[in-house]
Coordinates of C-alpha atoms in Angstrom, one line a residue:
M14 CA -20.9 5.7 -9.8
Y15 CA -17.8 5.2 -7.8
K16 CA -19.0 7.7 -5.2
N17 CA -22.1 5.7 -4.7
Q18 CA -20.0 2.6 -4.4
I19 CA -17.9 4.2 -1.7
E20 CA -21.0 5.3 0.2
H21 CA -22.5 1.8 0.0
F22 CA -19.2 0.4 1.2
Q23 CA -19.0 2.7 4.2
E24 CA -22.6 2.0 5.2
K25 CA -22.1 -1.7 4.9
N26 CA -18.9 -1.6 7.0
Q27 CA -19.8 1.0 9.6
N28 CA -19.4 -1.6 12.4
R29 CA -16.4 -3.5 10.9
G30 CA -13.0 -3.2 12.5
R31 CA -9.6 -4.7 12.0
L32 CA -6.8 -5.4 14.5
L33 CA -3.2 -6.1 13.6
V34 CA -0.8 -7.3 16.3
S35 CA 2.9 -8.3 16.4
C36 CA 4.6 -9.3 19.6
P37 CA 7.0 -11.9 21.2
D38 CA 5.4 -15.3 20.8
Q39 CA 4.0 -16.8 24.1
P40 CA 0.9 -18.7 25.2
G41 CA -2.3 -16.8 25.8
I42 CA -2.2 -14.2 23.1
V43 CA -5.1 -15.4 21.0
S44 CA -7.1 -16.1 24.1
A45 CA -6.6 -12.6 25.5
I46 CA -7.5 -10.9 22.2
S47 CA -10.6 -13.1 21.6
T48 CA -11.8 -12.6 25.2
F49 CA -11.4 -8.9 24.8
L50 CA -13.5 -8.8 21.6
F51 CA -16.1 -11.1 23.1
E52 CA -16.5 -8.8 26.1
H53 CA -17.2 -5.9 23.7
N54 CA -19.8 -8.0 21.9
A55 CA -17.6 -8.3 18.8
N56 CA -17.9 -11.2 16.4
I57 CA -14.7 -12.3 14.7
I58 CA -15.2 -12.6 10.9
E59 CA -11.7 -13.4 9.8
S60 CA -8.6 -14.4 11.7
S61 CA -5.1 -15.1 10.4
Q62 CA -1.9 -15.8 12.4
Y63 CA 1.7 -16.7 12.0
S64 CA 4.7 -17.3 14.2
T65 CA 8.3 -17.1 13.1
N66 CA 9.1 -19.6 15.9
P67 CA 7.0 -20.8 18.8
E68 CA 10.0 -20.5 21.1
G69 CA 11.6 -17.0 21.1
G70 CA 9.9 -16.0 17.8
T71 CA 7.6 -13.2 16.8
F72 CA 3.8 -13.7 16.6
F73 CA 1.6 -12.0 14.1
I74 CA -2.2 -11.9 13.9
R75 CA -4.8 -10.0 11.9
I76 CA -8.4 -10.1 13.0
E77 CA -11.4 -8.6 11.3
F78 CA -14.5 -8.3 13.4
E79 CA -18.1 -6.9 13.5
C80 CA -19.0 -4.9 16.6
P81 CA -22.3 -3.1 17.2
N82 CA -22.0 0.7 17.5
L83 CA -18.3 0.5 16.8
K84 CA -18.1 4.1 15.8
D85 CA -19.1 5.1 19.4
K86 CA -17.1 2.4 21.1
A87 CA -13.8 2.4 19.1
Q88 CA -11.9 5.0 21.2
K89 CA -12.9 3.3 24.5
M90 CA -11.9 -0.1 23.1
E91 CA -8.5 1.2 22.1
V92 CA -7.8 2.6 25.6
Q93 CA -8.8 -0.7 27.2
F94 CA -6.8 -2.8 24.8
N95 CA -3.7 -1.0 26.0
Q96 CA -3.7 -3.2 29.1
I97 CA -3.4 -6.3 27.0
A98 CA -0.9 -4.7 24.7
E99 CA 1.4 -3.9 27.6
K100 CA 1.1 -7.3 29.1
F101 CA 2.2 -9.0 25.9
S102 CA 4.6 -6.2 24.6
M103 CA 2.5 -5.8 21.5
D104 CA 2.9 -3.5 18.5
W105 CA -0.7 -3.1 17.5
N106 CA -3.1 -1.1 15.3
F107 CA -6.9 -0.8 15.3
T108 CA -8.6 0.4 12.1
H109 CA -12.2 1.3 11.5
V110 CA -13.1 0.0 8.0
Y111 CA -15.5 2.9 7.6
N112 CA -12.6 5.4 7.6
L113 CA -11.2 5.1 4.1
K114 CA -7.5 5.7 3.8
K115 CA -6.5 8.9 2.1
V116 CA -4.1 8.2 -0.8
A117 CA -1.7 10.3 -2.9
I118 CA -0.5 8.9 -6.2
F119 CA 2.8 10.1 -7.6
V120 CA 3.4 9.5 -11.4
S121 CA 5.8 10.6 -14.2
K122 CA 5.2 10.1 -17.9
E123 CA 4.2 6.4 -18.1
L124 CA 0.5 6.2 -17.0
H125 CA -0.3 2.5 -17.1
C126 CA -0.1 1.9 -13.4
L127 CA -2.0 5.1 -12.6
L128 CA -4.7 4.1 -15.1
E129 CA -5.0 0.7 -13.5
L130 CA -5.5 2.2 -10.0
L131 CA -8.0 4.7 -11.3
W132 CA -10.0 2.0 -13.0
E133 CA -10.0 -0.2 -9.9
W134 CA -11.1 2.8 -7.9
Q135 CA -13.9 3.7 -10.4
S136 CA -15.1 0.1 -10.4
G137 CA -15.3 -0.1 -6.6
D138 CA -12.5 -2.6 -6.3
L139 CA -10.0 -0.2 -4.7
M140 CA -11.6 1.3 -1.6
A141 CA -9.7 4.5 -0.9
D142 CA -10.0 8.3 -0.9
I143 CA -7.7 9.3 -3.8
S144 CA -7.0 12.8 -2.5
L145 CA -4.5 14.0 -5.1
V146 CA -2.2 13.0 -7.9
V147 CA 1.3 14.6 -8.0
S148 CA 3.5 14.5 -11.2
N149 CA 6.7 16.0 -12.4
H150 CA 5.1 16.0 -15.9
E151 CA 1.8 17.1 -17.4
E152 CA 0.8 13.8 -19.2
A153 CA -1.6 12.7 -16.4
R154 CA -3.5 15.9 -15.9
E155 CA -6.4 15.4 -18.3
V156 CA -7.4 11.9 -17.1
V157 CA -7.0 12.8 -13.4
E158 CA -8.9 16.1 -13.6
S159 CA -11.7 14.4 -15.6
L160 CA -12.4 12.4 -12.4
N161 CA -12.4 15.5 -10.3
I162 CA -9.2 14.5 -8.5
P163 CA -6.8 17.4 -7.7
F164 CA -3.7 17.3 -9.9
Y165 CA -0.4 19.0 -9.0
H166 CA 2.3 19.4 -11.5
I167 CA 5.6 19.9 -9.6
P168 CA 8.7 19.7 -11.9
A169 CA 11.5 17.8 -10.2
N170 CA 15.1 16.9 -10.8
K171 CA 18.1 16.2 -8.7
D172 CA 19.1 19.8 -8.5
I173 CA 15.9 21.0 -6.9
R174 CA 14.9 17.8 -5.1
E175 CA 14.8 19.2 -1.6
Q176 CA 12.6 22.2 -2.3
V177 CA 10.3 20.0 -4.5
E178 CA 9.9 17.5 -1.6
D179 CA 9.2 20.3 0.9
Q180 CA 6.3 21.3 -1.4
Q181 CA 5.2 17.7 -1.7
L182 CA 5.4 17.1 2.0
Q183 CA 3.3 20.2 2.7
L184 CA 0.6 18.9 0.3
L185 CA 0.6 15.5 2.0
K186 CA 0.2 17.2 5.3
E187 CA -2.7 19.4 4.1
H188 CA -4.5 16.4 2.7
D189 CA -3.8 14.2 5.8
I190 CA -2.5 11.4 3.5
D191 CA -2.2 7.9 4.8
L192 CA -0.6 6.2 1.8
I193 CA 1.7 7.3 -1.0
I194 CA 1.8 5.2 -4.2
L195 CA 4.6 5.6 -6.6
A196 CA 2.9 4.6 -9.8
R197 CA 6.1 4.7 -12.0
Y198 CA 7.3 8.0 -10.4
M199 CA 10.8 8.2 -11.8
Q200 CA 12.5 10.3 -9.1
I201 CA 14.6 9.1 -6.2
L202 CA 13.2 10.2 -2.8
T203 CA 15.5 11.7 -0.2
P204 CA 15.9 10.1 3.3
K205 CA 14.0 13.1 4.7
F206 CA 10.9 12.3 2.6
V207 CA 11.1 8.5 3.3
S208 CA 11.7 8.9 7.1
A209 CA 8.6 11.2 7.2
N210 CA 6.5 8.3 5.8
P211 CA 7.7 5.0 7.2
N212 CA 6.0 2.0 5.6
K213 CA 3.6 4.4 3.9
I214 CA 5.2 4.6 0.5
I215 CA 4.5 1.7 -2.0
N216 CA 6.6 1.5 -5.1
I217 CA 6.4 -0.6 -8.3
H218 CA 9.8 -1.7 -9.6
H219 CA 9.8 -2.9 -13.2
S220 CA 11.9 -5.9 -12.4
F221 CA 11.7 -9.1 -10.4
L222 CA 13.9 -8.0 -7.5
P223 CA 16.6 -8.6 -6.4
A224 CA 17.6 -8.9 -10.1
F225 CA 18.2 -5.7 -12.1
V226 CA 18.0 -3.2 -9.3
G227 CA 18.0 0.5 -10.4
A228 CA 17.4 2.0 -13.8
R229 CA 16.9 0.4 -17.3
P230 CA 16.1 -3.1 -16.1
Y231 CA 14.5 -4.2 -19.3
E232 CA 17.5 -3.3 -21.4
R233 CA 19.7 -5.2 -19.0
A234 CA 17.3 -8.2 -18.9
Y235 CA 17.4 -8.3 -22.7
G236 CA 21.2 -8.2 -22.7
R237 CA 21.2 -11.2 -20.4
G238 CA 18.7 -13.2 -22.5
V239 CA 16.3 -13.7 -19.7
K240 CA 13.4 -16.2 -20.0
L241 CA 11.3 -14.6 -17.3
I242 CA 10.5 -11.0 -16.6
G243 CA 8.6 -9.6 -13.6
A244 CA 7.7 -6.8 -11.4
T245 CA 8.0 -6.1 -7.7
S246 CA 6.0 -3.9 -5.4
H247 CA 7.6 -2.9 -2.2
Y248 CA 7.7 -0.4 0.6
V249 CA 10.2 2.3 0.1
T250 CA 13.3 2.6 2.3
N251 CA 16.5 4.6 2.0
D252 CA 18.2 1.5 0.4
L253 CA 17.3 1.8 -3.3
D254 CA 14.8 -0.9 -4.4
E255 CA 15.6 -3.0 -1.2
G256 CA 12.6 -2.2 0.9
P257 CA 10.2 -4.9 2.3
I258 CA 8.7 -6.8 -0.7
I259 CA 4.8 -6.9 -0.8
E260 CA 4.1 -8.7 -4.0
Q261 CA 5.8 -10.0 -7.2
D262 CA 4.7 -11.7 -10.4
I263 CA 6.3 -12.9 -13.6
S264 CA 5.7 -13.5 -17.3
R265 CA 7.6 -15.9 -19.6
V266 CA 9.5 -14.4 -22.5
D267 CA 11.9 -15.9 -25.1
H268 CA 14.5 -15.0 -27.7
R269 CA 11.9 -13.5 -30.1
D270 CA 11.1 -10.6 -27.6
N271 CA 13.1 -7.4 -28.1
V272 CA 13.3 -4.6 -25.5
D273 CA 10.1 -2.9 -26.7
S274 CA 8.1 -6.1 -26.4
L275 CA 9.6 -6.9 -23.0
K276 CA 8.5 -3.5 -21.8
K277 CA 5.0 -4.0 -23.1
I278 CA 4.7 -7.4 -21.4
G279 CA 6.2 -5.9 -18.3
R280 CA 3.7 -3.1 -18.1
N281 CA 0.9 -5.6 -17.8
V282 CA 2.7 -7.3 -14.9
E283 CA 3.6 -4.0 -13.2
R284 CA 0.0 -2.7 -13.1
S285 CA -1.5 -5.9 -11.6
V286 CA 1.3 -6.3 -9.0
L287 CA 1.0 -2.7 -7.8
A288 CA -2.8 -2.9 -7.7
R289 CA -2.7 -6.0 -5.5
A290 CA -0.1 -4.6 -3.2
V291 CA -2.1 -1.4 -2.7
K292 CA -5.3 -3.3 -2.0
W293 CA -3.6 -5.4 0.6
H294 CA -2.3 -2.3 2.3
L295 CA -5.7 -0.6 2.2
E296 CA -7.3 -3.8 3.7
D297 CA -4.7 -3.8 6.5
R298 CA -3.3 -7.2 5.5
I299 CA 0.4 -6.3 5.7
L300 CA 2.7 -6.4 8.7
V301 CA 6.3 -5.4 8.3
H302 CA 8.9 -7.5 10.2
E303 CA 12.5 -6.4 9.8
N304 CA 13.0 -6.2 6.0
K305 CA 10.1 -8.6 5.2
T306 CA 6.4 -8.5 5.1
I307 CA 3.7 -10.9 6.4
V308 CA 0.7 -10.6 4.1
F309 CA -2.5 -12.1 5.5

């Protein structure tokens, strides 16, 4: 069923494009982009913009548009848009909605976030090509392979981390992966791995950052008698759990909740927060600015 949904999505969106831009704020940016799209007979469907400061700030815009015969025109449009980009010193990205992003999911023993993503994918609410699942344990194999998704068991620990990551990076290259999702993958990534995938790795941290960074957050939260627990999805950088935050959510708890019940409540928050962050990335709704995100 999900394959039919993907085919329907691609057929429906064969002429749909997205443009993300960030640049120094100045007059004329929106006019230049709109005129460019008009000249290519494109109709703007959705437009969102934000400026950090109209004087000396940074301007961000996301535009979704319909353009007849986009498949044939996309490359030419990108070449021509370069002139506008140079004039306004833009960082920019065109995406063709038809081309689904290729995703790799990394997971360890806890499967709730993986299962949420697979359910969203099966139901047609997460439009991506899930190309492979990588795990340092075997727990996820059966459910992944039942959906005809390649599963790779690669045992990992700190002593063999570099050779494990070389193997993982080779797999990512072979599958031409656009996005890596850490669905409770309980291994620290090396700077080499992270730098090879800038703003392409999304993690779910089982805590409402910046509180309780690192391991065992529920135990430490319980020790502090917290009244709120939460989860944070963020891009991975070389600073542990300090990458640009994409999405967060919380749930109320009280003195009756022990560590096990905190974890159970937390898992529900984790899976929904991660799913939202992944969808926003797949829909090209996120721009990274310094160590923050703008989510349109």
